[in-house]
CSV table of C-alpha atoms in Angstrom, one decimal:
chain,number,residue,atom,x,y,z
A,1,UNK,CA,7.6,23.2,-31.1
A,2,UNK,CA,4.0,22.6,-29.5
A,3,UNK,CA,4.5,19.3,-27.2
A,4,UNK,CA,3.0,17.8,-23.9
A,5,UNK,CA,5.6,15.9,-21.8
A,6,UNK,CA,4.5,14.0,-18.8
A,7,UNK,CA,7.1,12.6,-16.9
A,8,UNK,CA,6.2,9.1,-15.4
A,9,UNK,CA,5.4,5.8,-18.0
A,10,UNK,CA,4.1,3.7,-15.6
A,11,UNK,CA,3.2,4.5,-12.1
A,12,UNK,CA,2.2,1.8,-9.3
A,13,UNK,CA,0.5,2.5,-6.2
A,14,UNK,CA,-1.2,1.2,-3.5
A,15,UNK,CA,-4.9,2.2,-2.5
A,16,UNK,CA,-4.9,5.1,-0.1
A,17,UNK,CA,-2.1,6.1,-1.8
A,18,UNK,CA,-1.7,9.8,-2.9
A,19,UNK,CA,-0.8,10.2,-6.6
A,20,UNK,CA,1.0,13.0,-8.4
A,21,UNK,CA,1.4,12.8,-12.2
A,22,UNK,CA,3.6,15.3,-13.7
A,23,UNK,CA,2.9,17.3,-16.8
A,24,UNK,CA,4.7,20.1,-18.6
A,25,UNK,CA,3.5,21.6,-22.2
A,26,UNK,CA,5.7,23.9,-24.5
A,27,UNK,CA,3.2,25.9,-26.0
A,28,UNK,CA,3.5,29.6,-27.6
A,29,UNK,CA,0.5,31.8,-26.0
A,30,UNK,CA,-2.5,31.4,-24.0
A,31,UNK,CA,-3.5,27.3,-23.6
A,32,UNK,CA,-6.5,25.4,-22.6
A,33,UNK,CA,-5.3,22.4,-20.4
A,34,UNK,CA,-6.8,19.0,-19.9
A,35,UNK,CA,-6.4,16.0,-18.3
A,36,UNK,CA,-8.1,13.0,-19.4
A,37,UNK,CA,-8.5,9.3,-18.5
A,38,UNK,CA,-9.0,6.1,-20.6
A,39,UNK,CA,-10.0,3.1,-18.3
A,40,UNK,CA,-9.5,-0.6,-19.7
A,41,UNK,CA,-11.7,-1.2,-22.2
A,42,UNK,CA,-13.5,2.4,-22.0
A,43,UNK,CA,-13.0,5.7,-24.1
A,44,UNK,CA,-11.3,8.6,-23.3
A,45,UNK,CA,-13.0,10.8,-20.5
A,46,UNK,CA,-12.4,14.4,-19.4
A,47,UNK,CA,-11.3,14.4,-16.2
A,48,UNK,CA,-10.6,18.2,-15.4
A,49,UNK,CA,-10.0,21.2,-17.7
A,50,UNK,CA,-8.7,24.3,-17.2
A,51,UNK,CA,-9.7,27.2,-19.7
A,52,UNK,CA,-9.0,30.5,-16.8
A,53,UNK,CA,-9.3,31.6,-13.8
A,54,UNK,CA,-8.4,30.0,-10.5
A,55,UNK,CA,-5.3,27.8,-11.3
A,56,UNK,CA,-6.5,24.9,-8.9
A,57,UNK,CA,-8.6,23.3,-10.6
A,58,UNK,CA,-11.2,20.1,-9.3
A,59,UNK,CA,-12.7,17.7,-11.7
A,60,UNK,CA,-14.6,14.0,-11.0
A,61,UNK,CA,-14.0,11.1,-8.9
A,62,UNK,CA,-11.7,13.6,-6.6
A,63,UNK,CA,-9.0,14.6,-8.6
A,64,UNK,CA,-7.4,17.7,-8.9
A,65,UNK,CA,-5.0,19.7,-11.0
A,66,UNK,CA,-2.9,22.9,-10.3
A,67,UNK,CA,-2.1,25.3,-13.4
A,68,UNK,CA,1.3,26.6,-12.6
A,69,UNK,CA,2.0,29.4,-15.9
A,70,UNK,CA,5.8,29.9,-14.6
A,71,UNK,CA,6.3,26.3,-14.9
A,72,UNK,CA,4.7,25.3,-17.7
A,73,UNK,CA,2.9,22.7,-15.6
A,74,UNK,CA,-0.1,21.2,-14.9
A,75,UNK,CA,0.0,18.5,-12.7
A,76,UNK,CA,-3.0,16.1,-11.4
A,77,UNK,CA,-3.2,14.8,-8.0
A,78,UNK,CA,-5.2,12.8,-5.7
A,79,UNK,CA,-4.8,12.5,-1.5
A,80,UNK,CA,-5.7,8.9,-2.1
A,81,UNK,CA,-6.2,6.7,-4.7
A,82,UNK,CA,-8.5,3.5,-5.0
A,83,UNK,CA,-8.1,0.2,-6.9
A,84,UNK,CA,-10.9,1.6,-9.8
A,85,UNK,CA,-8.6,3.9,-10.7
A,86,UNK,CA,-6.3,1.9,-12.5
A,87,UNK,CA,-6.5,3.7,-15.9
A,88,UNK,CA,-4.4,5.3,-18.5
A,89,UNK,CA,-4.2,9.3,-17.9
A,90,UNK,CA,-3.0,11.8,-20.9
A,91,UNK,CA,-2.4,15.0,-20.3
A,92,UNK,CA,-3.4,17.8,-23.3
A,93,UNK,CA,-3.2,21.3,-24.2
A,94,UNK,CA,-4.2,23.7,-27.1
A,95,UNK,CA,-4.2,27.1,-28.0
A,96,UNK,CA,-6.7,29.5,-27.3
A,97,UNK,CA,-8.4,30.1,-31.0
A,98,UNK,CA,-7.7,26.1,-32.2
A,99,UNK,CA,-9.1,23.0,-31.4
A,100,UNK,CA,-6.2,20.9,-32.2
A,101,UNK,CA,-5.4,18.8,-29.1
A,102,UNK,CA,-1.6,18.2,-28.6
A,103,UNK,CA,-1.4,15.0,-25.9
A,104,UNK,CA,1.2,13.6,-23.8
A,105,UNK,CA,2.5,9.6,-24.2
A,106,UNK,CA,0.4,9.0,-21.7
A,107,UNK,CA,0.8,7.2,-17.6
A,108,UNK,CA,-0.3,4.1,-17.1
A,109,UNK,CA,-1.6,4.0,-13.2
A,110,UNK,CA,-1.9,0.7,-11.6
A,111,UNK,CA,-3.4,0.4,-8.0
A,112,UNK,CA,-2.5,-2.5,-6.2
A,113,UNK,CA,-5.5,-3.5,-4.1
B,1,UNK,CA,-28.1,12.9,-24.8
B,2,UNK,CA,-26.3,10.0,-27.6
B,3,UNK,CA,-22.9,10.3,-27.6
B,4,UNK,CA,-19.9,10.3,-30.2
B,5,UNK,CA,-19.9,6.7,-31.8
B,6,UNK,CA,-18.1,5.6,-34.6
B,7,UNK,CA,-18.0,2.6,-36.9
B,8,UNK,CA,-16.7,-0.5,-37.5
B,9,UNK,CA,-15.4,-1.2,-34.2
B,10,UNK,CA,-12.4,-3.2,-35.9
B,11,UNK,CA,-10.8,-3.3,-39.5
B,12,UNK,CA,-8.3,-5.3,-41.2
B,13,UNK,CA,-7.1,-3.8,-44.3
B,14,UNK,CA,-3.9,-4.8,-46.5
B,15,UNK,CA,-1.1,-3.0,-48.0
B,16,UNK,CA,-2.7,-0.6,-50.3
B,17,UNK,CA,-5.9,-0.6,-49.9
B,18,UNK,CA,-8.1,2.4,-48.8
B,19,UNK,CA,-10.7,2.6,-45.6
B,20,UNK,CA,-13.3,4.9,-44.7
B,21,UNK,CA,-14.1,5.3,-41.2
B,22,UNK,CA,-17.3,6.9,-39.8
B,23,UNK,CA,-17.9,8.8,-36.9
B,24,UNK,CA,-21.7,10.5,-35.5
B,25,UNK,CA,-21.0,13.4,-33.2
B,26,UNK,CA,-22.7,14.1,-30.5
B,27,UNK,CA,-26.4,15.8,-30.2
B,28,UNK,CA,-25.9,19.2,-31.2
B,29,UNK,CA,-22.0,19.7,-31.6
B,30,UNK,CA,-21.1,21.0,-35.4
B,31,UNK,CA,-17.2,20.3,-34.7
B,32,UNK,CA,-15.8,16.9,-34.7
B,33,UNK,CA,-11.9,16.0,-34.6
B,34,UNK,CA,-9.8,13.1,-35.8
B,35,UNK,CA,-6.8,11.4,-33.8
B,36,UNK,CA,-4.8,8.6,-34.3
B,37,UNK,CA,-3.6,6.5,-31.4
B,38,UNK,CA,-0.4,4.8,-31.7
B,39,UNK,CA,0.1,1.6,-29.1
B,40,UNK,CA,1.2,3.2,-26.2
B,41,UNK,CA,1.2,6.6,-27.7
B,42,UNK,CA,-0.9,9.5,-27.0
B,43,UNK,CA,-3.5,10.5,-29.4
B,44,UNK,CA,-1.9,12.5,-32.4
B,45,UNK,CA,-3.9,14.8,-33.8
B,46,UNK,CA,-5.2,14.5,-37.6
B,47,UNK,CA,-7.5,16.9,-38.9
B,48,UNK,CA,-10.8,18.7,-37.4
B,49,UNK,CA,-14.3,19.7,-39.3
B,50,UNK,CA,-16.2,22.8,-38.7
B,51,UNK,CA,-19.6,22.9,-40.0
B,52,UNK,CA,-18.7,21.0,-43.4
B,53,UNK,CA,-14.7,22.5,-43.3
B,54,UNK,CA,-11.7,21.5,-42.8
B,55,UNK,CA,-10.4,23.7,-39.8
B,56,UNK,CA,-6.9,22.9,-39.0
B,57,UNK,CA,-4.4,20.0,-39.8
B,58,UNK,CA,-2.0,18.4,-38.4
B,59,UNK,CA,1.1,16.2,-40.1
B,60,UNK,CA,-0.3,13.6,-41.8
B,61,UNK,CA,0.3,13.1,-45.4
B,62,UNK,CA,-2.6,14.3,-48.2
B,63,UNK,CA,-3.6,10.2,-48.5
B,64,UNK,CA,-5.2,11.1,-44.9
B,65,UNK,CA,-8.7,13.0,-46.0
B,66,UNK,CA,-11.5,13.8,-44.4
B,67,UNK,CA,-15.7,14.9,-44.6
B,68,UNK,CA,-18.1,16.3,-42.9
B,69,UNK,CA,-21.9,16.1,-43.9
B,70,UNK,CA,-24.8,18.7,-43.1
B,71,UNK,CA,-25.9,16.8,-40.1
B,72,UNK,CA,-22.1,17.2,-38.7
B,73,UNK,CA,-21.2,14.0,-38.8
B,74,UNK,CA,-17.8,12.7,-40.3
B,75,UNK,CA,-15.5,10.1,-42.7
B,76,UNK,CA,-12.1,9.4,-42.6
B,77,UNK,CA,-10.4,8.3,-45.5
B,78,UNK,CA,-7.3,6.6,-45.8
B,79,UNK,CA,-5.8,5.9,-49.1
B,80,UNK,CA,-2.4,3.8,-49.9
B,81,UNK,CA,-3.0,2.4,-46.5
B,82,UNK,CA,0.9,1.4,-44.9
B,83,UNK,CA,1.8,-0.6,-42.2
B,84,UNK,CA,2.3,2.2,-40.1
B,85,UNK,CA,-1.0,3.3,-40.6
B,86,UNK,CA,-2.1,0.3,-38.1
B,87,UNK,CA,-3.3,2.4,-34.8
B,88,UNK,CA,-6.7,3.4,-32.6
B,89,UNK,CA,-8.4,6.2,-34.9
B,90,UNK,CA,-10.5,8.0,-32.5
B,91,UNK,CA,-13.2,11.1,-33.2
B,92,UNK,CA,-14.0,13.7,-30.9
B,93,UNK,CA,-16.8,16.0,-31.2
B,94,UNK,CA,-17.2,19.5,-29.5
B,95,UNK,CA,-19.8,22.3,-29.2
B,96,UNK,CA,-17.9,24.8,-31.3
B,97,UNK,CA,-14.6,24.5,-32.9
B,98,UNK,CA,-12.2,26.8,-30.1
B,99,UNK,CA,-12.1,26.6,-26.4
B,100,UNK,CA,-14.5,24.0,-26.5
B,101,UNK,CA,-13.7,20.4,-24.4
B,102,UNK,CA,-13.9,17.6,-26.8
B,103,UNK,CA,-15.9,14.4,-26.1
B,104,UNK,CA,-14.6,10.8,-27.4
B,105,UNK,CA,-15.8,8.3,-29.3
B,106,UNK,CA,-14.5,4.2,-28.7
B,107,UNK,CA,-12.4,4.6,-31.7
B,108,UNK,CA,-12.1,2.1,-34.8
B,109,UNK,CA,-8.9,-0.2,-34.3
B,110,UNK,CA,-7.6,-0.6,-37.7
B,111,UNK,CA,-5.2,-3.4,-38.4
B,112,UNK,CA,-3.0,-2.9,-41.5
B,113,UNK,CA,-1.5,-6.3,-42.7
Protein backbone atom coordinates (compact mmCIF):
# COMPACT_ATOMS: atom_id res chain seq x y z
CA UNK A 1 0.00 0.00 0.00
CA UNK A 2 1.15 3.70 -0.95
CA UNK A 3 1.59 5.58 2.60
CA UNK A 4 3.81 8.51 4.09
CA UNK A 5 4.90 7.83 7.71
CA UNK A 6 6.66 10.48 9.63
CA UNK A 7 7.84 9.61 12.79
CA UNK A 8 7.53 12.46 15.46
CA UNK A 9 3.63 14.07 16.43
CA UNK A 10 4.77 16.86 18.16
CA UNK A 11 8.28 18.11 18.35
CA UNK A 12 9.52 21.02 20.78
CA UNK A 13 12.53 22.98 20.43
CA UNK A 14 14.36 25.73 21.45
CA UNK A 15 15.58 28.59 19.00
CA UNK A 16 19.04 27.81 17.70
CA UNK A 17 18.02 24.51 17.94
CA UNK A 18 18.75 22.04 15.06
CA UNK A 19 15.68 20.08 13.87
CA UNK A 20 15.37 16.76 12.19
CA UNK A 21 11.92 15.50 11.12
CA UNK A 22 11.77 12.02 9.98
CA UNK A 23 9.93 10.75 6.98
CA UNK A 24 9.61 7.41 5.26
CA UNK A 25 7.14 6.66 2.23
CA UNK A 26 6.14 3.06 0.84
CA UNK A 27 5.68 3.70 -2.63
CA UNK A 28 5.96 1.19 -5.66
CA UNK A 29 8.34 2.99 -8.50
CA UNK A 30 9.94 6.24 -9.15
CA UNK A 31 8.38 9.24 -6.52
CA UNK A 32 8.34 12.86 -6.42
CA UNK A 33 8.92 13.97 -2.71
CA UNK A 34 7.77 17.09 -0.88
CA UNK A 35 7.84 18.61 2.11
CA UNK A 36 5.46 21.27 2.97
CA UNK A 37 4.58 23.64 5.77
CA UNK A 38 1.23 25.10 7.14
CA UNK A 39 1.86 27.97 9.62
CA UNK A 40 -1.10 29.04 12.05
CA UNK A 41 -3.64 30.41 10.38
CA UNK A 42 -1.81 30.22 6.82
CA UNK A 43 -2.18 27.57 3.87
CA UNK A 44 -0.16 24.97 3.00
CA UNK A 45 3.33 26.08 1.40
CA UNK A 46 6.02 24.04 -0.50
CA UNK A 47 8.87 24.02 1.31
CA UNK A 48 11.31 21.83 -0.80
CA UNK A 49 10.68 19.16 -3.47
CA UNK A 50 12.54 16.69 -4.94
CA UNK A 51 11.62 15.42 -8.52
CA UNK A 52 15.77 13.98 -9.50
CA UNK A 53 18.88 14.52 -9.41
CA UNK A 54 21.12 15.48 -6.43
CA UNK A 55 19.43 13.78 -3.39
CA UNK A 56 20.26 16.89 -1.05
CA UNK A 57 17.94 18.94 -1.73
CA UNK A 58 17.62 23.02 -0.31
CA UNK A 59 14.30 24.82 -0.31
CA UNK A 60 13.21 28.36 1.68
CA UNK A 61 13.82 29.95 4.89
CA UNK A 62 16.99 27.36 5.18
CA UNK A 63 15.77 24.19 5.28
CA UNK A 64 16.98 21.19 3.76
CA UNK A 65 16.02 17.61 2.85
CA UNK A 66 18.14 14.53 1.90
CA UNK A 67 16.55 11.85 -0.52
CA UNK A 68 17.87 8.57 0.78
CA UNK A 69 16.21 5.70 -2.08
CA UNK A 70 17.69 2.63 0.14
CA UNK A 71 15.78 3.98 3.00
CA UNK A 72 12.79 5.09 1.77
CA UNK A 73 13.44 8.38 3.47
CA UNK A 74 13.31 11.79 3.09
CA UNK A 75 14.10 13.71 5.98
CA UNK A 76 14.07 17.62 6.52
CA UNK A 77 16.45 19.40 8.61
CA UNK A 78 17.56 22.69 9.83
CA UNK A 79 21.20 23.69 11.79
CA UNK A 80 19.00 26.08 13.71
CA UNK A 81 15.69 26.81 14.17
CA UNK A 82 13.87 30.16 15.04
CA UNK A 83 10.71 31.01 17.02
CA UNK A 84 8.70 31.82 13.33
CA UNK A 85 9.06 28.52 12.61
CA UNK A 86 6.51 27.17 14.73
CA UNK A 87 4.33 25.45 12.00
CA UNK A 88 2.73 22.26 11.11
CA UNK A 89 5.13 20.22 8.48
CA UNK A 90 3.68 17.18 6.22
CA UNK A 91 5.69 15.28 4.40
CA UNK A 92 4.27 13.91 0.73
CA UNK A 93 5.10 11.81 -2.13
CA UNK A 94 3.58 10.62 -5.53
CA UNK A 95 4.33 8.70 -8.34
CA UNK A 96 6.00 9.68 -11.33
CA UNK A 97 2.99 9.80 -14.03
CA UNK A 98 0.10 10.91 -11.19
CA UNK A 99 -0.68 13.76 -9.35
CA UNK A 100 -2.27 12.28 -6.45
CA UNK A 101 -0.45 13.48 -3.29
CA UNK A 102 -0.22 10.77 -0.49
CA UNK A 103 0.73 12.90 2.89
CA UNK A 104 1.97 12.08 6.22
CA UNK A 105 -0.13 12.90 9.73
CA UNK A 106 1.77 15.61 9.92
CA UNK A 107 4.54 17.23 12.94
CA UNK A 108 3.59 19.87 14.83
CA UNK A 109 6.96 22.03 15.55
CA UNK A 110 6.87 24.39 18.40
CA UNK A 111 9.92 26.74 19.09
CA UNK A 112 10.23 27.96 22.43
CA UNK A 113 11.55 31.43 22.28
CA UNK B 1 0.23 36.23 -10.23
CA UNK B 2 -3.56 35.45 -8.12
CA UNK B 3 -3.35 32.51 -6.40
CA UNK B 4 -5.69 29.37 -5.68
CA UNK B 5 -8.71 30.68 -3.61
CA UNK B 6 -11.66 28.97 -2.80
CA UNK B 7 -15.09 29.75 -1.45
CA UNK B 8 -17.01 30.06 1.37
CA UNK B 9 -14.37 30.19 3.87
CA UNK B 10 -16.72 28.27 6.47
CA UNK B 11 -19.92 26.06 6.07
CA UNK B 12 -22.29 24.48 8.40
CA UNK B 13 -24.35 21.92 6.84
CA UNK B 14 -26.67 19.15 8.58
CA UNK B 15 -27.12 15.55 8.30
CA UNK B 16 -28.13 15.01 4.73
CA UNK B 17 -27.87 17.82 3.05
CA UNK B 18 -25.56 18.48 0.01
CA UNK B 19 -22.71 21.34 -0.43
CA UNK B 20 -20.86 22.66 -3.28
CA UNK B 21 -17.60 24.00 -2.70
CA UNK B 22 -15.67 26.27 -5.23
CA UNK B 23 -12.20 26.60 -5.94
CA UNK B 24 -10.29 29.25 -8.77
CA UNK B 25 -6.90 27.83 -9.73
CA UNK B 26 -4.19 29.66 -10.18
CA UNK B 27 -3.26 31.97 -13.47
CA UNK B 28 -2.55 29.61 -15.97
CA UNK B 29 -2.59 26.06 -14.30
CA UNK B 30 -5.35 23.62 -16.13
CA UNK B 31 -5.01 20.86 -13.20
CA UNK B 32 -6.48 21.45 -9.90
CA UNK B 33 -6.76 18.73 -7.02
CA UNK B 34 -9.14 18.06 -4.12
CA UNK B 35 -8.08 17.02 -0.35
CA UNK B 36 -9.73 16.65 2.61
CA UNK B 37 -8.10 17.52 5.93
CA UNK B 38 -9.06 15.64 8.91
CA UNK B 39 -8.25 17.50 12.47
CA UNK B 40 -4.86 16.60 12.96
CA UNK B 41 -4.72 14.46 9.95
CA UNK B 42 -2.79 14.90 6.82
CA UNK B 43 -4.55 15.95 3.76
CA UNK B 44 -6.23 12.80 2.11
CA UNK B 45 -6.47 12.93 -1.33
CA UNK B 46 -9.95 13.09 -3.18
CA UNK B 47 -10.04 13.45 -6.74
CA UNK B 48 -8.04 15.70 -9.37
CA UNK B 49 -9.34 17.51 -12.76
CA UNK B 50 -7.36 17.76 -15.91
CA UNK B 51 -8.61 20.16 -18.45
CA UNK B 52 -12.42 19.42 -17.70
CA UNK B 53 -11.61 15.38 -16.50
CA UNK B 54 -11.55 13.54 -13.87
CA UNK B 55 -7.84 12.26 -13.70
CA UNK B 56 -7.40 9.94 -10.84
CA UNK B 57 -9.41 9.12 -7.59
CA UNK B 58 -8.85 8.32 -4.51
CA UNK B 59 -11.29 6.33 -1.76
CA UNK B 60 -14.04 8.40 -1.27
CA UNK B 61 -17.50 7.14 -1.88
CA UNK B 62 -19.48 8.20 -5.46
CA UNK B 63 -21.68 10.95 -3.07
CA UNK B 64 -18.03 12.77 -3.34
CA UNK B 65 -18.26 14.40 -7.10
CA UNK B 66 -16.51 16.72 -8.74
CA UNK B 67 -16.22 19.61 -11.97
CA UNK B 68 -14.15 21.39 -13.82
CA UNK B 69 -15.21 24.31 -16.11
CA UNK B 70 -13.37 25.68 -19.42
CA UNK B 71 -11.57 28.26 -17.51
CA UNK B 72 -10.03 25.38 -15.16
CA UNK B 73 -11.66 26.19 -12.27
CA UNK B 74 -13.46 23.66 -9.98
CA UNK B 75 -16.81 22.38 -7.61
CA UNK B 76 -16.92 19.95 -5.16
CA UNK B 77 -19.98 18.32 -4.49
CA UNK B 78 -20.92 16.54 -1.49
CA UNK B 79 -24.18 14.70 -1.35
CA UNK B 80 -25.83 12.76 1.80
CA UNK B 81 -23.38 14.89 3.80
CA UNK B 82 -22.38 12.55 7.26
CA UNK B 83 -20.86 13.63 10.28
CA UNK B 84 -17.71 12.32 9.26
CA UNK B 85 -17.68 14.35 6.38
CA UNK B 86 -16.90 17.48 8.89
CA UNK B 87 -13.02 18.33 7.84
CA UNK B 88 -10.67 21.20 6.03
CA UNK B 89 -11.41 20.64 2.13
CA UNK B 90 -8.58 22.11 0.46
CA UNK B 91 -7.82 22.55 -3.61
CA UNK B 92 -4.55 22.60 -5.11
CA UNK B 93 -3.81 23.69 -8.48
CA UNK B 94 -0.73 22.75 -10.72
CA UNK B 95 0.72 23.53 -14.13
CA UNK B 96 0.07 20.23 -15.64
CA UNK B 97 -1.48 17.22 -14.14
CA UNK B 98 2.18 14.83 -13.48
CA UNK B 99 5.35 15.88 -11.92
CA UNK B 100 4.08 19.06 -11.33
CA UNK B 101 4.30 20.76 -7.50
CA UNK B 102 0.86 21.72 -6.42
CA UNK B 103 -0.01 25.13 -4.93
CA UNK B 104 -2.77 25.48 -1.98
CA UNK B 105 -5.63 27.16 -1.52
CA UNK B 106 -6.95 28.29 2.48
CA UNK B 107 -9.43 25.57 2.21
CA UNK B 108 -13.31 25.71 3.10
CA UNK B 109 -13.84 24.36 6.82
CA UNK B 110 -17.04 22.53 6.53
CA UNK B 111 -18.86 21.78 9.72
CA UNK B 112 -21.39 18.92 9.49
CA UNK B 113 -23.99 19.00 12.40
Amino acid sequence: AQSVSQHNHHVILSEAASLELGCNYSYGGTVNLFWYVQYPGQHLQLLLKYFSGDPLVKGIKGFEAEFIKSKFSFNLRKPSVQWSDTAEYFCAVNGLNTGKLIFGQGTTLQVKP
Amino acid sequence: ETGVTQSPTHLIKTRGQQVTLRCSSQSGHNTVSWYQQALGQGPQFIFQYYREEENGRGNFPPRFSGLQFPNYSSELNVNALELDDSALYLCASSLERDNNEQFFGPGTRLTVL
